[in-house]
mmCIF file of C-alpha atoms in Angstrom:
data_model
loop_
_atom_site.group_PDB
_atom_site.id
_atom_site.type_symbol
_atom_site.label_atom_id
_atom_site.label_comp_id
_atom_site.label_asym_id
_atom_site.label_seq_id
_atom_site.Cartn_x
_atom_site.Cartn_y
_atom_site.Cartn_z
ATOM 1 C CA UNK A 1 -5.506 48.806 -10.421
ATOM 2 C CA UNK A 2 -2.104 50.325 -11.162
ATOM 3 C CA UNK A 3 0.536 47.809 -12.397
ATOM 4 C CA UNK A 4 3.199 47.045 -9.439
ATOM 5 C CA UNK A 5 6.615 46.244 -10.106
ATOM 6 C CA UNK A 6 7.977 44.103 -6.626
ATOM 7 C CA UNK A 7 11.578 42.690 -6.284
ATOM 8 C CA UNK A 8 11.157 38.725 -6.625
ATOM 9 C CA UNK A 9 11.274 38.490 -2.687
ATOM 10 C CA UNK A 10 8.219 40.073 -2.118
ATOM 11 C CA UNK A 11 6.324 38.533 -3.555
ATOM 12 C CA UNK A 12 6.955 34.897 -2.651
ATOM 13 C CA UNK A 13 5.588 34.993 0.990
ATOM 14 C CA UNK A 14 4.413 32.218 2.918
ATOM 15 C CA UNK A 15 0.607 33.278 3.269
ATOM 16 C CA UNK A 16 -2.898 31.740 2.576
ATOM 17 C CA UNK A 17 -1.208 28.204 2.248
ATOM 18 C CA UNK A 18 -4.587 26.942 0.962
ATOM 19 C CA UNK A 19 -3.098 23.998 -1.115
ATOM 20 C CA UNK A 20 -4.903 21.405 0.815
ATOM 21 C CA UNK A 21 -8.459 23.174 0.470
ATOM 22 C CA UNK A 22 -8.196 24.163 -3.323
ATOM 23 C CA UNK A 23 -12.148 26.218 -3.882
ATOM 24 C CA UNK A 24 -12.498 24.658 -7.634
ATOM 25 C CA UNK A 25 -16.190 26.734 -8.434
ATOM 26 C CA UNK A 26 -14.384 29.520 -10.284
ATOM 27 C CA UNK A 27 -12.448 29.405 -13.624
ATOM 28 C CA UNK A 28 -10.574 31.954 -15.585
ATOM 29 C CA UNK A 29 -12.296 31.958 -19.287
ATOM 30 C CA UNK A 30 -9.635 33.282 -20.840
ATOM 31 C CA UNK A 31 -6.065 32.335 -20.348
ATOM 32 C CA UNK A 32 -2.663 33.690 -22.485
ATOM 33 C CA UNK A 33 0.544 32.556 -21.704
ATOM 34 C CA UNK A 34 3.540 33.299 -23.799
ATOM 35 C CA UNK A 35 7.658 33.248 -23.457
ATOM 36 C CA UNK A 36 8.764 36.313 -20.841
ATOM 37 C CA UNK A 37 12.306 37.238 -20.562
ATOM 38 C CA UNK A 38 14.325 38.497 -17.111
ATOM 39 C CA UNK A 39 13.988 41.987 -16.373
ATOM 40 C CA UNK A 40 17.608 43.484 -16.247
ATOM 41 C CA UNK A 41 16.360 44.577 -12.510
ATOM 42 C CA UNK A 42 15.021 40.946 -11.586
ATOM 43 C CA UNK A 43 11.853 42.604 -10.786
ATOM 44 C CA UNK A 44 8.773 41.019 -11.586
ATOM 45 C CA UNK A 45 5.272 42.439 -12.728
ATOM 46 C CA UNK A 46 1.891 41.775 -11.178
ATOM 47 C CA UNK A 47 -1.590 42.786 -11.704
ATOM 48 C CA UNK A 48 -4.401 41.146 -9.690
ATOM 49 C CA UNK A 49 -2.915 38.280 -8.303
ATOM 50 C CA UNK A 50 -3.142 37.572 -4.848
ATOM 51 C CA UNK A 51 -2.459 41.272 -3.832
ATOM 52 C CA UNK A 52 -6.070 42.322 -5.615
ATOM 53 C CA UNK A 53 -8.011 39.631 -4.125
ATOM 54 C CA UNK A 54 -11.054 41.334 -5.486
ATOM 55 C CA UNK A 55 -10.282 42.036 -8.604
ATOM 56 C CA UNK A 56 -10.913 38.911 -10.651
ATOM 57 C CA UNK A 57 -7.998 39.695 -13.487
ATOM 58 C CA UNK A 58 -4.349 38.287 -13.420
ATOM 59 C CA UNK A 59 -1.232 39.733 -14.915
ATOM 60 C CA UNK A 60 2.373 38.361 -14.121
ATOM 61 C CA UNK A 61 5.148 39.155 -16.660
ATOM 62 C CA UNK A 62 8.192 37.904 -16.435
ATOM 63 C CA UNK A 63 7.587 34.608 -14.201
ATOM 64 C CA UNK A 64 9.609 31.406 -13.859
ATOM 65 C CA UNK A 65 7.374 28.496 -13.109
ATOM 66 C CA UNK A 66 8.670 27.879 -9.779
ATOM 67 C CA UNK A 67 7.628 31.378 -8.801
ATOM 68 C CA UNK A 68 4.068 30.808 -10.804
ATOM 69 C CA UNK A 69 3.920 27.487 -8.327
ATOM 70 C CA UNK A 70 5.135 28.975 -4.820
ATOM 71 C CA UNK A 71 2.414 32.162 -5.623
ATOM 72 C CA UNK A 72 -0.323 29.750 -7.423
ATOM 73 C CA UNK A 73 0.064 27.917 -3.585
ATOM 74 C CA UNK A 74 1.192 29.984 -1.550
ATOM 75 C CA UNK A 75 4.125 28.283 -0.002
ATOM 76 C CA UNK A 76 7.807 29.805 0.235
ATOM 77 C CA UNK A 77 10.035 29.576 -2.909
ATOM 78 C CA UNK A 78 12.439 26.648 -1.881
ATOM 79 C CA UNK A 79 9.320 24.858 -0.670
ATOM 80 C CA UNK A 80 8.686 24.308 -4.164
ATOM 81 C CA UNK A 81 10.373 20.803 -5.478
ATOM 82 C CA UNK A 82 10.833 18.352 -8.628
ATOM 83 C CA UNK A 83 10.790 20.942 -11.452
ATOM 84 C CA UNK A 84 12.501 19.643 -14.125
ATOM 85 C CA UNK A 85 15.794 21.195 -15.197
ATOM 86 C CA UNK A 86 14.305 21.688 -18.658
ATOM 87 C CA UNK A 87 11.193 23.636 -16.896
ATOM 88 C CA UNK A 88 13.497 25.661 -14.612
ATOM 89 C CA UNK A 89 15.226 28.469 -16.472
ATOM 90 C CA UNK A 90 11.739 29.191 -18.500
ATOM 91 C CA UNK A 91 9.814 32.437 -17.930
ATOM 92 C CA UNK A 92 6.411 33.291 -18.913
ATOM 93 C CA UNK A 93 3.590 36.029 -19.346
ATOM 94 C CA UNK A 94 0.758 34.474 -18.101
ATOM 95 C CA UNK A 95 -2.535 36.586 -18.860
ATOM 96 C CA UNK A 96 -6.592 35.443 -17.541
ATOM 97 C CA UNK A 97 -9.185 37.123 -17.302
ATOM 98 C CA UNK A 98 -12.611 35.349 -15.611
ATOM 99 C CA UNK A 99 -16.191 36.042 -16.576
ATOM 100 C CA UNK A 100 -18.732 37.948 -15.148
ATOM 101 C CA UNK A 101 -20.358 36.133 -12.452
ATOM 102 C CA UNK A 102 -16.656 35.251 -11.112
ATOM 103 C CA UNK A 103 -15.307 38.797 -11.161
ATOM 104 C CA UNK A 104 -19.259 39.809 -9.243
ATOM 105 C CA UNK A 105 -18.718 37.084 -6.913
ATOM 106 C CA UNK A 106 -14.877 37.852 -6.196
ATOM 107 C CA UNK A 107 -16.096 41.191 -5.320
ATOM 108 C CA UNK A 108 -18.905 40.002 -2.806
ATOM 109 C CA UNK A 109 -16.388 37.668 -0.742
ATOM 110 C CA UNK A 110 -14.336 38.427 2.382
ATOM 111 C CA UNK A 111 -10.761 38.636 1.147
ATOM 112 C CA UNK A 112 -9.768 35.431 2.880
ATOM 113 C CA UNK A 113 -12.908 33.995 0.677
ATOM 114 C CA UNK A 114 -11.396 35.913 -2.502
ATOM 115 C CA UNK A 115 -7.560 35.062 -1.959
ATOM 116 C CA UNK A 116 -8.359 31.593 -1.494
ATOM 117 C CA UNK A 117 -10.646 31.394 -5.039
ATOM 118 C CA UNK A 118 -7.947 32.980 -6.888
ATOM 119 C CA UNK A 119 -5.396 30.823 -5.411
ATOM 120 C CA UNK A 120 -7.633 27.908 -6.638
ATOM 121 C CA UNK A 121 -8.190 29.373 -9.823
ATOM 122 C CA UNK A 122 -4.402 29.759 -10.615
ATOM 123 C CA UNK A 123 -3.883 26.323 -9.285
ATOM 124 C CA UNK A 124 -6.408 25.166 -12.318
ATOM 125 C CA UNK A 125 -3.759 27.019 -14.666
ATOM 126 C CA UNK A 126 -1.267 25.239 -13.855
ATOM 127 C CA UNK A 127 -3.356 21.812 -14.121
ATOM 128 C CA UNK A 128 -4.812 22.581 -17.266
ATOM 129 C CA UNK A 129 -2.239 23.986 -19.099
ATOM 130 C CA UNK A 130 1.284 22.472 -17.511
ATOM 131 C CA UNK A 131 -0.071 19.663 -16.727
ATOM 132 C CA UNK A 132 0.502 19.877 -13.346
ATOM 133 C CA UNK A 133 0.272 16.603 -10.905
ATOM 134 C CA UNK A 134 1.861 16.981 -7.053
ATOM 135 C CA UNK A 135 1.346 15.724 -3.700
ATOM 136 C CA UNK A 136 2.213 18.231 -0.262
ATOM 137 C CA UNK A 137 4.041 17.116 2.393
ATOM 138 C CA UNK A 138 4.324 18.417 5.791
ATOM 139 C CA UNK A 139 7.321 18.020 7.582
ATOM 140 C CA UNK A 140 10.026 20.363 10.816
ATOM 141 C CA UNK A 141 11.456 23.141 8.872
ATOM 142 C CA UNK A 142 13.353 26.101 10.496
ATOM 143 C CA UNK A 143 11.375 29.208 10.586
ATOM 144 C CA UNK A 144 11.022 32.764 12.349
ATOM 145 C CA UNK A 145 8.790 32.521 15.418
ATOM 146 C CA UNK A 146 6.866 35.757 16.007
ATOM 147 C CA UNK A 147 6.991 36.318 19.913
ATOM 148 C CA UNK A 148 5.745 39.422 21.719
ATOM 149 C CA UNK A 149 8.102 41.976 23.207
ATOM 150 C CA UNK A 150 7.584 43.344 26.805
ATOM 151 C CA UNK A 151 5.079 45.998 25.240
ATOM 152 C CA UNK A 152 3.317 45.339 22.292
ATOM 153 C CA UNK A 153 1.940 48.200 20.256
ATOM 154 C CA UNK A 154 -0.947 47.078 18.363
ATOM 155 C CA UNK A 155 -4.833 48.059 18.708
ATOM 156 C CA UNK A 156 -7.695 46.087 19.348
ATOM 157 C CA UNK A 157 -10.044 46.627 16.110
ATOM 158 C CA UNK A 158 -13.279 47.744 15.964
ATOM 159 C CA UNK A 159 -13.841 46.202 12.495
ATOM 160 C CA UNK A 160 -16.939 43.484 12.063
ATOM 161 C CA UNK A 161 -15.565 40.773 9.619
ATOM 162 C CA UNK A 162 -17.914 39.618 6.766
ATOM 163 C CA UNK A 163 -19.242 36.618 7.455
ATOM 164 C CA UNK A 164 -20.983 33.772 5.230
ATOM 165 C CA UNK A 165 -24.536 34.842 4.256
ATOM 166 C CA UNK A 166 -23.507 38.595 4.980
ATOM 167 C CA UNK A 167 -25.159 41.104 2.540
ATOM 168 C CA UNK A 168 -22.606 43.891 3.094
ATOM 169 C CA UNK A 169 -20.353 43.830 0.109
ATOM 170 C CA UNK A 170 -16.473 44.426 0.855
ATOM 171 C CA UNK A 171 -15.799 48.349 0.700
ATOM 172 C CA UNK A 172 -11.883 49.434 1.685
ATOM 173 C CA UNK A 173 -12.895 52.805 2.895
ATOM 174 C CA UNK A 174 -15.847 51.511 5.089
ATOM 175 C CA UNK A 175 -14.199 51.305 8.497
ATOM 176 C CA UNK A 176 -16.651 48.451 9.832
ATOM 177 C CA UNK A 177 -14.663 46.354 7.548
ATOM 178 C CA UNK A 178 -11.182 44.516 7.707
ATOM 179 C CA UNK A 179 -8.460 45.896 4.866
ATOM 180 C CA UNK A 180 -5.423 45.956 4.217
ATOM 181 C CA UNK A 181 -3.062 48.781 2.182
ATOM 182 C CA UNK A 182 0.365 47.796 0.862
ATOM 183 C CA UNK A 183 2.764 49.802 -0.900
ATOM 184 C CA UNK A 184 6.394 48.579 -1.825
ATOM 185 C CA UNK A 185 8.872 50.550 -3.903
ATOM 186 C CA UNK A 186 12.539 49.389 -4.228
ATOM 187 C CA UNK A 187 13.792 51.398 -1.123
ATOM 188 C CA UNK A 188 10.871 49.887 1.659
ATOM 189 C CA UNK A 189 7.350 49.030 2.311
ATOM 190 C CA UNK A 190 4.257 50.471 4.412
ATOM 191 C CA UNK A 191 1.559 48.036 5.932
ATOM 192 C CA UNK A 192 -1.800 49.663 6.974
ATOM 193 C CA UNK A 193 -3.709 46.781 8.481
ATOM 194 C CA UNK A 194 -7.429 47.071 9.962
ATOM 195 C CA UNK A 195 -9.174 44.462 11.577
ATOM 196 C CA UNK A 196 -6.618 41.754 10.959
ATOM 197 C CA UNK A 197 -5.151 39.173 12.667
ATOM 198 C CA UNK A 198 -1.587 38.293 13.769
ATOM 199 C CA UNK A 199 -1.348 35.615 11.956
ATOM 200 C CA UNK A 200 -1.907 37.652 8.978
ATOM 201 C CA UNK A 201 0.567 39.277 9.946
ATOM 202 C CA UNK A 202 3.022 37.190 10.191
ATOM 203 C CA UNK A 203 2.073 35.451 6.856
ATOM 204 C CA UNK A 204 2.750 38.913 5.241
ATOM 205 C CA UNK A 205 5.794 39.914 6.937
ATOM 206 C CA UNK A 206 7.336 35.899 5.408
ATOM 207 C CA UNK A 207 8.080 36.848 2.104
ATOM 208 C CA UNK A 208 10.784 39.488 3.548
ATOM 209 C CA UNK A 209 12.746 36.592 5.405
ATOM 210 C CA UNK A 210 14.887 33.563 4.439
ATOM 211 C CA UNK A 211 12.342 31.393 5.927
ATOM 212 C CA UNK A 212 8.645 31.287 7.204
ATOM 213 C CA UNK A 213 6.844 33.414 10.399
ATOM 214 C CA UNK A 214 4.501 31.484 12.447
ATOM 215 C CA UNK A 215 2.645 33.622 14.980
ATOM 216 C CA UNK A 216 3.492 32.393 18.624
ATOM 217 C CA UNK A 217 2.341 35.599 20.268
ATOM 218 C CA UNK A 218 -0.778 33.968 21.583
ATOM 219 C CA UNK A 219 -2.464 37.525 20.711
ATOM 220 C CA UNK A 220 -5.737 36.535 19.644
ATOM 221 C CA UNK A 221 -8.770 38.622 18.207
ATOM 222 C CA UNK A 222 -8.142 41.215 15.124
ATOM 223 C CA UNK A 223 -5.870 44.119 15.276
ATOM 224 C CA UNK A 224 -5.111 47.439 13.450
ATOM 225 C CA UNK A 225 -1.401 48.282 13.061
ATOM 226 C CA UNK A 226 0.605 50.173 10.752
ATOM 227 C CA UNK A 227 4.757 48.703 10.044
ATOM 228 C CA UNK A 228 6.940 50.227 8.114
ATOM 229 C CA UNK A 229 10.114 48.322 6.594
ATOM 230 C CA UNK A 230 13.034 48.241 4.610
ATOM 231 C CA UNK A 231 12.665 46.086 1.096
ATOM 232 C CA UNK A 232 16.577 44.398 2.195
ATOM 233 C CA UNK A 233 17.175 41.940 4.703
ATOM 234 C CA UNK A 234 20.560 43.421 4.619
ATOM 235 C CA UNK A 235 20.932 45.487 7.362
ATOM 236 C CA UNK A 236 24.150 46.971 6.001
ATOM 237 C CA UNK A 237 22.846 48.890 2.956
ATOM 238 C CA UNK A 238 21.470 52.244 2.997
ATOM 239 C CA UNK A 239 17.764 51.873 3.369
ATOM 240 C CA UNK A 240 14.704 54.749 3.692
ATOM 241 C CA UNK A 241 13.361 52.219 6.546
ATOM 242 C CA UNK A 242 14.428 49.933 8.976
ATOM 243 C CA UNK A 243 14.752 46.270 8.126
ATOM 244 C CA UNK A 244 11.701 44.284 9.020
ATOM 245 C CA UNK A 245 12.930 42.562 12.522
ATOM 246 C CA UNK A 246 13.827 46.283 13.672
ATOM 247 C CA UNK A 247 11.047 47.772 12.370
ATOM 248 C CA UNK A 248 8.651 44.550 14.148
ATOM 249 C CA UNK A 249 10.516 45.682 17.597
ATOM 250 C CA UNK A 250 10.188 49.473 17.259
ATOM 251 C CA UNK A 251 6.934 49.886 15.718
ATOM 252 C CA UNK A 252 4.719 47.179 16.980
ATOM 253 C CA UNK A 253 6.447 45.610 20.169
ATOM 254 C CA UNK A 254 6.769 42.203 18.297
ATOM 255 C CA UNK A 255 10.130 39.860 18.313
ATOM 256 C CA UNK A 256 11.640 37.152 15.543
ATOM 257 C CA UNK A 257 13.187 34.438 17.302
ATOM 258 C CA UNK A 258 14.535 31.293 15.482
ATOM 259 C CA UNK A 259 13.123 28.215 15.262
ATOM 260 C CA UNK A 260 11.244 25.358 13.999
ATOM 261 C CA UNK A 261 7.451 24.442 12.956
ATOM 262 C CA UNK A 262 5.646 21.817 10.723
ATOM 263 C CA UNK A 263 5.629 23.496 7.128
ATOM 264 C CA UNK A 264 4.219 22.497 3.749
ATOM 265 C CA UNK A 265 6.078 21.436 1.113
ATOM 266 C CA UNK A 266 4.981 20.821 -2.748
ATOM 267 C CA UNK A 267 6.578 18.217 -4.692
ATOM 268 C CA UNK A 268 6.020 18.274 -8.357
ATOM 269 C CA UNK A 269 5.149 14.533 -9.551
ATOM 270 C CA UNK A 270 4.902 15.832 -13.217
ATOM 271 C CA UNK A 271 4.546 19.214 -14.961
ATOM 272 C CA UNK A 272 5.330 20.095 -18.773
ATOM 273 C CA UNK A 273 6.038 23.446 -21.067
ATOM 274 C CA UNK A 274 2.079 25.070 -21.268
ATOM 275 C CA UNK A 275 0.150 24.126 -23.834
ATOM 276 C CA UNK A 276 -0.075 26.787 -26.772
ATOM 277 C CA UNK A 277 -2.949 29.400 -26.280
#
């Protein structure tokens, strides 16, 4: 996988919040994490992560540890609390690479199966080597409520999800199976989605907002769609694409309306500098 360089807002989206349902069988063998610095672009680096559910290795250069905690969990950036002013200025390059029979079975789950192993297996990172203690809370937060317009532009998908027990092994390119293509550069973004739900959707589409998307569209079943969007919720800079709520209404037939819904929040009880490698 080619390295990605994202802006710091896309990356922090709201999806998988699988805090409460942590999958602990996996480990990475080998972790490295040493002193980053800021890019002079504020961009950050990734490599695996979440984005390569499959792919069992894990690069991120140039983190803070509140931006390690809201990807390690999933949860928005500001849902992130209690990190010590001492902690909150630091940046690392965090490196970990799993064995084997992780990286064979990452590659034989579904990707909600992968994302939410990898999620687990950063979450033992930050246990392990910060230390990490935290309790989630649930509580009204605003939020962006994804509606449908009067003519929604989607397609019903003929993909066949994996399902536990299922010998097929995930394949991109076979098109009896759900994927999912993102590119980003700094001027906009362009979502292929097949066999995917709205909810996914919305989940993806968080990280471009000041706040969380819930899916009230009450579209059920899995979808193909392709959205195209500009990387700036400012709508009054020159952008190659349209921002995201424009782009929702023109391309898909899908409305952001504000309001509120029960969110997670983490709350850091303890957490220290990472033990040396």
């Amino acid at each position: 996988m080619s390295r990605v360089i994202l802006p710091i807002f896309l990356i922090l989206s709201s999806a998988y919040v699988y805090s409460q349902q942590p999958i602990t069988t996996f480990r990475y063998e080998v972790v490295s994490i040493h002193e980053g610095q800021v890019a002079r672009d504020g961009s950050l680096t990734v490599n695996g992560g979440v984005e390569g559910v499959h792919n069992g290795r894990l690069e991120l250069t140039n983190w803070g540890l509140q931006g390690f905690l809201s990807r390690a969990f999933h949860l928005q950036y500001d849902h992130i609390e209690g990190v010590p002013d001492s902690l909150r200025h630091a940046i690392y390059v965090i490196h970990a690479q799993p064995g084997e029979e992780t990286n064979a079975a990452l590659k034989s789950m579904t990707d909600d199966e992968a994302a939410k192993a990898k999620l687990a297996m950063m979450q033992e990172i930050l246990r392990d080597r910060f230390h990490l203690r935290y309790h989630v809370e649930t509580r009204e937060a605003p939020s962006f409520l994804l509606v449908t317009g009067k003519q929604p532009k989607l397609r019903r998908s003929t993909a066949k999800p994996l399902v536990d027990g299922d010998e097929r092994r995930y394949n991109p390119d076979d098109l009896t199976q759900p994927a999912i293509r993102e590119t980003c550069s700094a001027h906009g973004c362009a979502l292929a989605a097949r066999g995917q739900t709205i909810e996914r959707l919305a989940e993806m589409i968080g990280g471009q907002l000041p706040g969380p998307v819930v899916d009230r569209t009450n579209l059920s079943g899995l979808w193909d769609f392709e959205l195209q969007w500009s990387s700036s919720y400012d709508t009054s800079t020159g952008q190659d694409y349209l921002p995201v709520e424009a782009a929702l209404a023109e391309q898909l037939g899908l409305k952001l309306e504000r309001g509120k819904s029960p969110q997670e929040f983490l709350v850091v009880e303890h957490v220290e500098a990472p033990t040396p490698n």
